[in-house]
Short mmCIF file of N, CA and C in Angstrom, two decimals:
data_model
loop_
_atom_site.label_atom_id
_atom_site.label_comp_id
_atom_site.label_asym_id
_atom_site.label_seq_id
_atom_site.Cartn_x
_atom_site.Cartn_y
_atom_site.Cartn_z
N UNK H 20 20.25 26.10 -18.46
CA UNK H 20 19.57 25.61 -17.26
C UNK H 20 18.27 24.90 -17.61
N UNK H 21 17.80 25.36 -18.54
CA UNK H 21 16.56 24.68 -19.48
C UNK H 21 16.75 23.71 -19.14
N UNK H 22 17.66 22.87 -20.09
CA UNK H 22 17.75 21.48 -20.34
C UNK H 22 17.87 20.88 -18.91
N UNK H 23 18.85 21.28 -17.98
CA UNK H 23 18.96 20.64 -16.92
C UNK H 23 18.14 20.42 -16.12
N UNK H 24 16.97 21.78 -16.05
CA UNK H 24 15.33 21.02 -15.11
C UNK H 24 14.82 20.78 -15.83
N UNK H 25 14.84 20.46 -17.12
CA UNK H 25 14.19 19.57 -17.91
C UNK H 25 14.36 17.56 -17.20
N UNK H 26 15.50 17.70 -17.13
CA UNK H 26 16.71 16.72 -16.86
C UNK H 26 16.26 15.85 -15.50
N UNK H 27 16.24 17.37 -14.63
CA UNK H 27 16.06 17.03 -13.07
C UNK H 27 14.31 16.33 -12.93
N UNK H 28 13.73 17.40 -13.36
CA UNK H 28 12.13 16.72 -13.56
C UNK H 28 11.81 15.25 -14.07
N UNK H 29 12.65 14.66 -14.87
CA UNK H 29 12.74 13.62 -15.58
C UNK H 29 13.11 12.47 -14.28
N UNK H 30 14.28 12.96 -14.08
CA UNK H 30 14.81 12.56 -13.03
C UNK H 30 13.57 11.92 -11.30
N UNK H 31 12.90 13.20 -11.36
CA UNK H 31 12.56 13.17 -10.24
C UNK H 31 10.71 12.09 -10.45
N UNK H 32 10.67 12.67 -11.56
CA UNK H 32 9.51 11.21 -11.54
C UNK H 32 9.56 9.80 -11.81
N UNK H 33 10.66 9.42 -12.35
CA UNK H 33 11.34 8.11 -12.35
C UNK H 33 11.84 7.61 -10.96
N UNK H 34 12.19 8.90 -9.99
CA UNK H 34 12.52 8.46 -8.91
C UNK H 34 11.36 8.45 -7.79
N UNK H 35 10.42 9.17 -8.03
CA UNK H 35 9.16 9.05 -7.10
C UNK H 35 8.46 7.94 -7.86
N UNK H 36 8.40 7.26 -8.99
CA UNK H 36 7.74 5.99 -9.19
C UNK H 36 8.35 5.00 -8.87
N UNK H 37 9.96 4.85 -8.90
CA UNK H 37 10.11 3.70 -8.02
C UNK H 37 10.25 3.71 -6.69
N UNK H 38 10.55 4.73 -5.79
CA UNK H 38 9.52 4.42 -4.54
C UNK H 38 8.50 3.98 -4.42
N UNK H 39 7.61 4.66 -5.00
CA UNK H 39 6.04 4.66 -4.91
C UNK H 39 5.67 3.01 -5.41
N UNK H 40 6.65 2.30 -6.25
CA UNK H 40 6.56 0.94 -6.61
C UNK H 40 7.05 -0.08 -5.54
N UNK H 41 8.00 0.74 -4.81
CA UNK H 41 8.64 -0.55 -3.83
C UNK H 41 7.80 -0.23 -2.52
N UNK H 42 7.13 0.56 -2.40
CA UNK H 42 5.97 1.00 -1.07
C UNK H 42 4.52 0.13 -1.51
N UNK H 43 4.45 0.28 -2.63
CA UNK H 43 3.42 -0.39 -2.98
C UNK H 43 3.76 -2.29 -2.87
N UNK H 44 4.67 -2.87 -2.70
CA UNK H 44 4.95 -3.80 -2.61
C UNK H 44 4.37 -4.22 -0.69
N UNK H 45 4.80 -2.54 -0.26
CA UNK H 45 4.74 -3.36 1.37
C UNK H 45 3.08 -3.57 2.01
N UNK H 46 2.58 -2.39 1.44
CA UNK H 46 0.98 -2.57 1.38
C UNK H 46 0.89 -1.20 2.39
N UNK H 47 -0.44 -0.96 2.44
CA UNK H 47 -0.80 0.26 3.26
C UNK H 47 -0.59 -0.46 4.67
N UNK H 48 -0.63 -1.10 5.43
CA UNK H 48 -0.49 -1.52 6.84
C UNK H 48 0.72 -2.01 7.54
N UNK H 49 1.81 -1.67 6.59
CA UNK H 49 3.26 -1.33 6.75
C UNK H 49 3.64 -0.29 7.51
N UNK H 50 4.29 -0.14 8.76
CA UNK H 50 4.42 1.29 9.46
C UNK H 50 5.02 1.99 8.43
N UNK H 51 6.07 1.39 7.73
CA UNK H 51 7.20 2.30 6.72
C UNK H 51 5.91 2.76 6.11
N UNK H 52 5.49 2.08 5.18
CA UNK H 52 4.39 2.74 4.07
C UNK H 52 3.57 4.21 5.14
N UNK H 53 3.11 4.09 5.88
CA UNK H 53 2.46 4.98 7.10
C UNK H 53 3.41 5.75 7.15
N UNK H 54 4.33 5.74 7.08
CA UNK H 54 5.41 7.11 7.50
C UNK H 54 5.94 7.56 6.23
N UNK H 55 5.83 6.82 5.15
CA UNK H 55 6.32 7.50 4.25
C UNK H 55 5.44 7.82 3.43
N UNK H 56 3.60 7.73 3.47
CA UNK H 56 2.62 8.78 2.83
C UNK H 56 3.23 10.30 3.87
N UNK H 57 3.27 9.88 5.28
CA UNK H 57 3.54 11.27 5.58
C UNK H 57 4.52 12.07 4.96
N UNK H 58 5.46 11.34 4.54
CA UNK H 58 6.61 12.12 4.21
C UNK H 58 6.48 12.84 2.86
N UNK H 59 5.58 11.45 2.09
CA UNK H 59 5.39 12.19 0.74
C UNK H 59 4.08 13.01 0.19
N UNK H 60 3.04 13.08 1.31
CA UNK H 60 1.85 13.65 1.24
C UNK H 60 2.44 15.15 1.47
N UNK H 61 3.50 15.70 1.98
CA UNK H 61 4.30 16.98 2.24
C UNK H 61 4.51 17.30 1.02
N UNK H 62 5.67 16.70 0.29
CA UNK H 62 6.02 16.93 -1.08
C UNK H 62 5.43 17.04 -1.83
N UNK H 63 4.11 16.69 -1.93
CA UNK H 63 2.94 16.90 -3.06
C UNK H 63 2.92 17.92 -2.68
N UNK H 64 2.33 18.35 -1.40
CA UNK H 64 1.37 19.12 -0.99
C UNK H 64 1.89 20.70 -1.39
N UNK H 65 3.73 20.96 -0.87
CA UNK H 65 4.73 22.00 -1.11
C UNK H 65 4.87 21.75 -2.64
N UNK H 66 4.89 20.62 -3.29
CA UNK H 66 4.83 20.46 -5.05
C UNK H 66 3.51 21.36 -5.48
N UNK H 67 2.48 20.89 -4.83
CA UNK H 67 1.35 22.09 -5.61
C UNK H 67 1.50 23.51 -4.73
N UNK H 68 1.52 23.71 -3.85
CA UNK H 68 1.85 24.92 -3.48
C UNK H 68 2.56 26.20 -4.40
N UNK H 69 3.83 25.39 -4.95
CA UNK H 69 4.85 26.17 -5.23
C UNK H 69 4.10 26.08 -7.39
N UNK H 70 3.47 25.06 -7.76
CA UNK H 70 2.88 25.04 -8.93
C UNK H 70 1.93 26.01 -9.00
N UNK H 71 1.03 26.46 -8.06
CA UNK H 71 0.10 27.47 -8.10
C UNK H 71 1.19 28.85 -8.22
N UNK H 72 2.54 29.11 -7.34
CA UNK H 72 3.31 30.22 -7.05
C UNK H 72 3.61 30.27 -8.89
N UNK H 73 4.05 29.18 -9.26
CA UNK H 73 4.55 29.77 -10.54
C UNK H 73 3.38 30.08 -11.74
N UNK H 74 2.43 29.86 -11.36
CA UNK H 74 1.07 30.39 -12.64
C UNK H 74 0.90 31.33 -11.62
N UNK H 75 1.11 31.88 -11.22
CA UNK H 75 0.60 33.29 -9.88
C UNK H 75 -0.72 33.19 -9.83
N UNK H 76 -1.14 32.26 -9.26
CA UNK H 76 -2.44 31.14 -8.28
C UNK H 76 -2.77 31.34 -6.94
N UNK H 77 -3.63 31.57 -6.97
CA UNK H 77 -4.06 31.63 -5.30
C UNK H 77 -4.54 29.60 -5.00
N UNK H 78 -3.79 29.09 -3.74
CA UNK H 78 -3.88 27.48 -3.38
C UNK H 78 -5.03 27.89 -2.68
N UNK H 79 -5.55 26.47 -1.69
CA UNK H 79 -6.09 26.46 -0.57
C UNK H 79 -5.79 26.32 0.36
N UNK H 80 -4.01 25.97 0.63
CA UNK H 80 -3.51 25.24 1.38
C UNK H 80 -3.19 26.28 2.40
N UNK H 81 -3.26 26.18 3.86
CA UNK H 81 -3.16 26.61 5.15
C UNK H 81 -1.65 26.21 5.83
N UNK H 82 -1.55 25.00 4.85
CA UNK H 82 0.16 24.13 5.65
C UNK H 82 0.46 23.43 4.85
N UNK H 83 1.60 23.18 5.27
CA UNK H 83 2.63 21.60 3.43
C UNK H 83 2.03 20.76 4.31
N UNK H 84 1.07 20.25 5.65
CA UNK H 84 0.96 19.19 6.01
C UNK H 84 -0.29 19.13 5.78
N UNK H 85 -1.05 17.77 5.33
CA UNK H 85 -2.32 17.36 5.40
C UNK H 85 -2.73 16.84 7.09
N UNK H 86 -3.72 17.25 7.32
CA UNK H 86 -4.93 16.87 8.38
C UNK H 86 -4.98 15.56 8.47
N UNK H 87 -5.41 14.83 7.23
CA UNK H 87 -5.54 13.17 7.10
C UNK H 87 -4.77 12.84 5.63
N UNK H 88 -3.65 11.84 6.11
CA UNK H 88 -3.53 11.10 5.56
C UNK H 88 -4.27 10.68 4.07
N UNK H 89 -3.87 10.55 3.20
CA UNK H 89 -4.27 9.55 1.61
C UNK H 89 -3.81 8.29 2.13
N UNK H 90 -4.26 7.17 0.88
CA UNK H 90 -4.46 6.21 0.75
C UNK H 90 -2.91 6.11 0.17
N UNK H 91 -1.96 5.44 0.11
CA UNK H 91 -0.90 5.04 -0.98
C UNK H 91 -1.08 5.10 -2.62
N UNK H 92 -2.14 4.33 -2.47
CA UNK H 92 -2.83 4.22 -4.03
C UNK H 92 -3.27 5.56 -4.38
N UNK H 93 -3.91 6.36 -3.95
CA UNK H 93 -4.86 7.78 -4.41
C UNK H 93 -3.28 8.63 -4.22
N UNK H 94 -2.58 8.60 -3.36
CA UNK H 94 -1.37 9.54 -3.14
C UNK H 94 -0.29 9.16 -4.34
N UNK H 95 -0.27 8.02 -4.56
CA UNK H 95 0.75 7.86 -5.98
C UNK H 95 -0.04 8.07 -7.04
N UNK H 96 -1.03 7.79 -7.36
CA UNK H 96 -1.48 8.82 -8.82
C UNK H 96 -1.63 10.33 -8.67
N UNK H 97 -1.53 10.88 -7.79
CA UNK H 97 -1.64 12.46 -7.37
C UNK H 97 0.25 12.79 -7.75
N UNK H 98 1.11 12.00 -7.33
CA UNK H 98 2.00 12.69 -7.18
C UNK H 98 2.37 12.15 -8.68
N UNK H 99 2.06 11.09 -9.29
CA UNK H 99 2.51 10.46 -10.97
C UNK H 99 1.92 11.54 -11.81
N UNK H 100 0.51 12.34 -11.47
CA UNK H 100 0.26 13.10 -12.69
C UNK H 100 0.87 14.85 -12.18
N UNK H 101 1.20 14.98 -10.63
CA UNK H 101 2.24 16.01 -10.48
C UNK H 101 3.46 15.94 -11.06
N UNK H 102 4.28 15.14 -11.03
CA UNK H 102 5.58 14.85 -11.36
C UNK H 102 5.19 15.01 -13.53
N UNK H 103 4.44 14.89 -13.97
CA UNK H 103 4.07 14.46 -15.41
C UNK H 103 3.78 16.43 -15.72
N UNK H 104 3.11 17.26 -15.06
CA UNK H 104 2.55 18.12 -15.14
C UNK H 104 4.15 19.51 -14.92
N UNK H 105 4.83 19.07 -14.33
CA UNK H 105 5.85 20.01 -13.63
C UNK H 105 7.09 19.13 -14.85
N UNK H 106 6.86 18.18 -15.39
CA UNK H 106 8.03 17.71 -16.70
C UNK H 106 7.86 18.62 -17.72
N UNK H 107 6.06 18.52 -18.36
CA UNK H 107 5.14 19.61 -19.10
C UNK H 107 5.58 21.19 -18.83
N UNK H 108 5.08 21.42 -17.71
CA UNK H 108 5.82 23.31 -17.26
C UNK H 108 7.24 23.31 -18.03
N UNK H 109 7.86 22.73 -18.04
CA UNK H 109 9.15 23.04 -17.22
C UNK H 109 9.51 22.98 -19.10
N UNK H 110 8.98 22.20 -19.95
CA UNK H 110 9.28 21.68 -21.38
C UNK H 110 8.78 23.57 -22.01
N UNK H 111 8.01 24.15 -21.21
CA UNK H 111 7.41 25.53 -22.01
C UNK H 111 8.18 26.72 -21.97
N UNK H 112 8.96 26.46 -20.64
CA UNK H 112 9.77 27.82 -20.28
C UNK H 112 11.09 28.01 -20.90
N UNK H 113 11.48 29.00 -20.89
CA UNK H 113 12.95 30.22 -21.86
C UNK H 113 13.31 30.42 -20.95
N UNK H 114 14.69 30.95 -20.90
CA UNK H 114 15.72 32.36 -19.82
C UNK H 114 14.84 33.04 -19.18
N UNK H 115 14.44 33.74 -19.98
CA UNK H 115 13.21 34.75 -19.21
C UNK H 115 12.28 34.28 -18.53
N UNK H 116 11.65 33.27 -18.66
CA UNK H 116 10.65 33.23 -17.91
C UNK H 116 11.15 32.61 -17.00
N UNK H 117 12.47 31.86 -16.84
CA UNK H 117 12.97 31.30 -15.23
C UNK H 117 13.24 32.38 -14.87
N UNK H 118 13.99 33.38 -15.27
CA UNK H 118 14.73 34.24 -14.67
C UNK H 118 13.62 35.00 -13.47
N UNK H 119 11.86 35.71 -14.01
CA UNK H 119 11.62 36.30 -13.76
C UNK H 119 10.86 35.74 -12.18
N UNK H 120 11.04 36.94 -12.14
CA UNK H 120 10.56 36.98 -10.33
C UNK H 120 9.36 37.01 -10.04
N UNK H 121 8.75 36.15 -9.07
CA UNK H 121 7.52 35.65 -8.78
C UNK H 121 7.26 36.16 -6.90
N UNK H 122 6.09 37.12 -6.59
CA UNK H 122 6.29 37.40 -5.47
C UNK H 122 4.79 36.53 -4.81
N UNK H 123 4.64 35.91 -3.49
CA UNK H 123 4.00 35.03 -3.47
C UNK H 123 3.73 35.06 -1.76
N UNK H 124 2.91 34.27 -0.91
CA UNK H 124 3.04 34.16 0.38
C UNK H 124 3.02 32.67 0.29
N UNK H 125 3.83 33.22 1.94
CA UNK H 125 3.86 31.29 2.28
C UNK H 125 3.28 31.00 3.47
N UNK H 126 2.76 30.02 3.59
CA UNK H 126 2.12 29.46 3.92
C UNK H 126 1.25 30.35 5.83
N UNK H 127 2.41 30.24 6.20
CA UNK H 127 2.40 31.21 7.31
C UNK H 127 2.25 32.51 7.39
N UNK H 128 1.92 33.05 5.82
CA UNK H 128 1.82 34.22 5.92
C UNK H 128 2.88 35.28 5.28
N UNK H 129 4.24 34.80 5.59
CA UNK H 129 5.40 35.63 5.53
C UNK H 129 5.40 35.85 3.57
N UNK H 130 6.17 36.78 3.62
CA UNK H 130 5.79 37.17 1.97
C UNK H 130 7.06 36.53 1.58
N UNK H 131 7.31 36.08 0.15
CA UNK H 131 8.12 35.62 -0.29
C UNK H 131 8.43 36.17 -1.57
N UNK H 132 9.77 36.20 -2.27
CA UNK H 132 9.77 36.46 -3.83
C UNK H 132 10.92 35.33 -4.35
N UNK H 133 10.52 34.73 -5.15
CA UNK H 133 11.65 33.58 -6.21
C UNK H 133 11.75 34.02 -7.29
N UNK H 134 12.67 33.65 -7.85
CA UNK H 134 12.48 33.36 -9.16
C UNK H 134 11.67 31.74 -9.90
N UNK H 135 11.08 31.49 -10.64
CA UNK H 135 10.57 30.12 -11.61
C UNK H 135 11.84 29.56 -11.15
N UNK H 136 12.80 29.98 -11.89
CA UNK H 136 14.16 29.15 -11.61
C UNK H 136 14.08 28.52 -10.62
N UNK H 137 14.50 29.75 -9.31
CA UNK H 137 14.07 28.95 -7.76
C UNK H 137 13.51 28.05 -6.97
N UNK H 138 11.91 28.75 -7.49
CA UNK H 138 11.02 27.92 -6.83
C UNK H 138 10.73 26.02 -7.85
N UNK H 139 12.17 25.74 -8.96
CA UNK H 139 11.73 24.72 -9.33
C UNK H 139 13.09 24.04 -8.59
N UNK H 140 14.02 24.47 -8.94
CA UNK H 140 15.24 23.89 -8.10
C UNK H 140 14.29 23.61 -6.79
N UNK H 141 13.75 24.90 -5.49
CA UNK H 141 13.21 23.99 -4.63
C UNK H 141 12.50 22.58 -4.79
N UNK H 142 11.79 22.91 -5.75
CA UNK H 142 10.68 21.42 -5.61
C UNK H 142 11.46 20.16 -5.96
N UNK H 143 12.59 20.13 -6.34
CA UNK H 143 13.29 19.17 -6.90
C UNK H 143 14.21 18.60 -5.73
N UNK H 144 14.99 19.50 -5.35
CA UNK H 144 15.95 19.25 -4.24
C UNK H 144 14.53 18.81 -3.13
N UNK H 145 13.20 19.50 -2.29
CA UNK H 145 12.57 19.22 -1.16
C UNK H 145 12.58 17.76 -1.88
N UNK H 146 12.20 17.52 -2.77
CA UNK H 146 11.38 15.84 -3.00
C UNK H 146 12.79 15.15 -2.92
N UNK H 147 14.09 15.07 -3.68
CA UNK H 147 14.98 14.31 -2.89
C UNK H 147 15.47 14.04 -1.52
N UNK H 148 15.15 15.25 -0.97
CA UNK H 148 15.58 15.17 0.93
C UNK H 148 14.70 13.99 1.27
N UNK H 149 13.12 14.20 1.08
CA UNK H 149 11.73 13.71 1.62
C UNK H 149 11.87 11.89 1.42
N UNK H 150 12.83 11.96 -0.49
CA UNK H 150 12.33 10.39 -0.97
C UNK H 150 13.81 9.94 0.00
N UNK H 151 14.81 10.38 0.49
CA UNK H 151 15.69 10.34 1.42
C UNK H 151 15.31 9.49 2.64
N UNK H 152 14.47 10.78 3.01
CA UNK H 152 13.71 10.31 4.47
C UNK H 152 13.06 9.08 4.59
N UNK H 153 12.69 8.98 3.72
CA UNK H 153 11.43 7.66 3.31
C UNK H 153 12.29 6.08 2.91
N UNK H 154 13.58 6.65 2.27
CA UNK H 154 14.62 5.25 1.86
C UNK H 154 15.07 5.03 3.38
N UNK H 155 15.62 6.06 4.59
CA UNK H 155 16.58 5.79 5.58
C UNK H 155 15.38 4.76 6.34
N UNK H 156 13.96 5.34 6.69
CA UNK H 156 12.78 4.53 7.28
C UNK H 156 12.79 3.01 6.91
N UNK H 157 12.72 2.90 5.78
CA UNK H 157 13.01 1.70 4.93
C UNK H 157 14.16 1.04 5.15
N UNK H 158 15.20 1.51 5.25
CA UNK H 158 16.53 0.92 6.07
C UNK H 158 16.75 0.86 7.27
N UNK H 159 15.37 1.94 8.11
CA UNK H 159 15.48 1.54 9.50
C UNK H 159 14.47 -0.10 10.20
N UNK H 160 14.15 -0.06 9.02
CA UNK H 160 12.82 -1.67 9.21
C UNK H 160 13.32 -2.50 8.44
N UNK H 161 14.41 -2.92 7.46
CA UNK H 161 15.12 -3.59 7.25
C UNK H 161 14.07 -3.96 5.90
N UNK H 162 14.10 -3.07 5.28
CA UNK H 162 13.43 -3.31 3.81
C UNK H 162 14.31 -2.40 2.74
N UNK H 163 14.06 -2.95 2.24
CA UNK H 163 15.42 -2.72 0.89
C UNK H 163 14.28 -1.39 -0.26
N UNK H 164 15.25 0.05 0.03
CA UNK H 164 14.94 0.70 -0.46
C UNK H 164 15.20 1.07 -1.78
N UNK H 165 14.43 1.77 -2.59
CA UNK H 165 14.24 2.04 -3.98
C UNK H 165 15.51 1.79 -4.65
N UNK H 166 16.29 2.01 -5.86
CA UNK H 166 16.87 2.47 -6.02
C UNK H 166 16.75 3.18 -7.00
N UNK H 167 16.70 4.88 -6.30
CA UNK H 167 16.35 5.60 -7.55
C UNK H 167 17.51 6.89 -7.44
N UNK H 168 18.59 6.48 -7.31
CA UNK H 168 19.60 7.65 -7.52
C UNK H 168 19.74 7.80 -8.96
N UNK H 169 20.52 9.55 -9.17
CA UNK H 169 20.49 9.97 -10.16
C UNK H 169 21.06 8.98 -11.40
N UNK H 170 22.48 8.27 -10.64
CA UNK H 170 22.85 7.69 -11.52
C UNK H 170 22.54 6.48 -12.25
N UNK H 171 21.82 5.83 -11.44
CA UNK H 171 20.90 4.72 -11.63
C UNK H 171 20.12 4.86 -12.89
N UNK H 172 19.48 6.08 -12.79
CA UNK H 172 18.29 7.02 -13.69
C UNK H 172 19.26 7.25 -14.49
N UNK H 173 20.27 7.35 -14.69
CA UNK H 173 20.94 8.27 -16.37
C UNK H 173 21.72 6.73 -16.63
N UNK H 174 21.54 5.96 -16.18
CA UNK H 174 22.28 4.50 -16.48
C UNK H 174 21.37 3.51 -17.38
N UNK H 175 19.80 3.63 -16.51
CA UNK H 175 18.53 2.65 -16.80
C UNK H 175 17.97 3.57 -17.80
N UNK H 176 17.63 4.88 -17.96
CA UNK H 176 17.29 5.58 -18.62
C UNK H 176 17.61 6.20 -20.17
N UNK H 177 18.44 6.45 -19.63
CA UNK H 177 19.04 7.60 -20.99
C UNK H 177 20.39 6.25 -21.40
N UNK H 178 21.07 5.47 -20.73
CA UNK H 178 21.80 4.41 -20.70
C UNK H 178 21.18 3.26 -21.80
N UNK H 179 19.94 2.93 -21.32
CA UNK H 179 18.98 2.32 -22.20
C UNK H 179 18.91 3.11 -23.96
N UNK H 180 18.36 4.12 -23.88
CA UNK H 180 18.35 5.13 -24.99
C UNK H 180 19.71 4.95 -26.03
N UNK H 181 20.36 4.85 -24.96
CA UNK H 181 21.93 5.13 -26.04
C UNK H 181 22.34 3.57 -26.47
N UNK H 182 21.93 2.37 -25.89
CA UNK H 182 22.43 1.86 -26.41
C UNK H 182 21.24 1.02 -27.79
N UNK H 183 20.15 1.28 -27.27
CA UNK H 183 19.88 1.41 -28.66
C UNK H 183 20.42 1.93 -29.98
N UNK H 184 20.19 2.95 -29.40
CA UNK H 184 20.29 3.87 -30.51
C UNK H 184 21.91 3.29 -31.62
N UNK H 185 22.28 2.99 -30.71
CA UNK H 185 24.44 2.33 -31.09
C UNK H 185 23.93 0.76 -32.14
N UNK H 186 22.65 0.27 -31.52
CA UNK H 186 22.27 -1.07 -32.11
C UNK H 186 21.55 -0.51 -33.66
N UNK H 187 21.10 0.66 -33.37
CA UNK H 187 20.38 1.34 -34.81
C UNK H 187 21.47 1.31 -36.15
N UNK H 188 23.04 1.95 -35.07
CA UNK H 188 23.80 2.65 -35.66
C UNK H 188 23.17 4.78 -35.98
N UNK H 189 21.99 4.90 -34.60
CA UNK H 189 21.85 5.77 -35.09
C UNK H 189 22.49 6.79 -33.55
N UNK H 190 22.72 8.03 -33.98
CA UNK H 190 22.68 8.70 -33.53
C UNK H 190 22.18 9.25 -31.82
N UNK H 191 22.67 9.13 -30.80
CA UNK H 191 22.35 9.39 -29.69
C UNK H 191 21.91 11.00 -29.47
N UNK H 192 20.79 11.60 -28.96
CA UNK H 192 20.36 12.42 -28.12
C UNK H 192 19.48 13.07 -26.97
N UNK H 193 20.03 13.70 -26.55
CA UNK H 193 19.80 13.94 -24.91
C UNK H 193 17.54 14.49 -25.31
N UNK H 194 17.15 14.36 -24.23
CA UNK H 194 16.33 14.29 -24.31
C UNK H 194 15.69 16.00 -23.86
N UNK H 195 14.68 16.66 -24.95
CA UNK H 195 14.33 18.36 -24.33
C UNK H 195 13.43 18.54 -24.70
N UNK H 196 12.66 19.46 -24.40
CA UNK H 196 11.35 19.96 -24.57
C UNK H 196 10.36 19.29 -24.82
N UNK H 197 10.42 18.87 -23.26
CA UNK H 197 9.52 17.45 -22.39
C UNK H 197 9.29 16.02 -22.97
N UNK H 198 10.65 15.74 -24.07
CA UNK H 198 10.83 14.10 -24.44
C UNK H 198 12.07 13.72 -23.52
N UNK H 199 11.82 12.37 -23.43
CA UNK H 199 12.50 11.42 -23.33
C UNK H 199 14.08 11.47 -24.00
N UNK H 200 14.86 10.75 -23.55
CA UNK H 200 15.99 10.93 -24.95
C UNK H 200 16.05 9.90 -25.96
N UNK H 201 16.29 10.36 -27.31
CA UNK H 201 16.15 9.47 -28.27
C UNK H 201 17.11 9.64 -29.26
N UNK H 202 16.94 8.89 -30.40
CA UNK H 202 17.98 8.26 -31.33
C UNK H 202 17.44 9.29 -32.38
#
């Protein structure tokens, strides 16, 4: 499972930078761009939430929703060095330490217990629903959304990687303990 949220993390910041690249194209005074800091000012916000749950951290946070709004610009380097930081975690952990159980409150109060495992699968799956929400907006205003599906990412990505590596004549491998994949 290592390797695979190794995998997914990889995954998921390649796919929040090219959103965050094709939003940045529309400018902050774009309704889409306006609805989709909301969407993704959440996902940070439940992204650090659940980063404090797994160092057993006390947050500040009261709600996954912010009061005011970020800027596009200040909200995509927040979520580029989140997404960079949760690749890092995720490159340190064993069996055991996903396995083990983390007891925590949420937000509202109610008590919670995950496992690492858990609470990273959540952060992975919430940010695909969210970058979801934010592509359908984008298709509801007739702007051509990201394309950052998985397969796209193991095509442009690790696709890229391999065929180098075939031009080396060297050796293809999958990418772990927080690299890239390489030859």
């Amino acid at each position: 499972m290592h390797d695979t949220l190794h995998h997914l993390f990889m995954y998921k910041a390649w796919a929040d930078d090219h959103l965050l690249t094709a939003l940045a194209k529309l400018g902050d005074d774009s309704p889409v761009t306006a609805l989709a800091v909301k969407a993704l000012s959440h996902t940070y916000v439940v992204d650090r939430i659940f980063a404090a749950h797994l160092r057993r951290e006390a947050h500040l946070y009261t709600s996954a929703n912010l009061d005011e709004m970020p800027r596009l610009k200040d909200l995509s380097a927040d979520l580029r060095k989140n997404d960079q930081e949760y690749i890092d975690y995720v490159s340190t952990l064993d069996g055991d330490g996903l396995a083990e159980p983390i007891d925590f409150r949420f937000t509202d109060g109610a008590a919670g217990r995950m496992s690492r495992e858990e609470m990273l699968m959540h952060v992975v799956t919430h940010g695909t629903g969210h970058r979801g929400q934010v592509s359908a907006v984008m298709l509801l205003n007739s702007v051509a959304p990201a394309k950052d599906g998985f397969t796209t990412y193991l095509h442009e990505v690790e696709g890229s990687t391999l065929r180098s590596c075939q031009a080396k004549g060297s050796r293809w491998r999958s990418g772990s303990s927080g690299r890239s994949p390489r030859c």
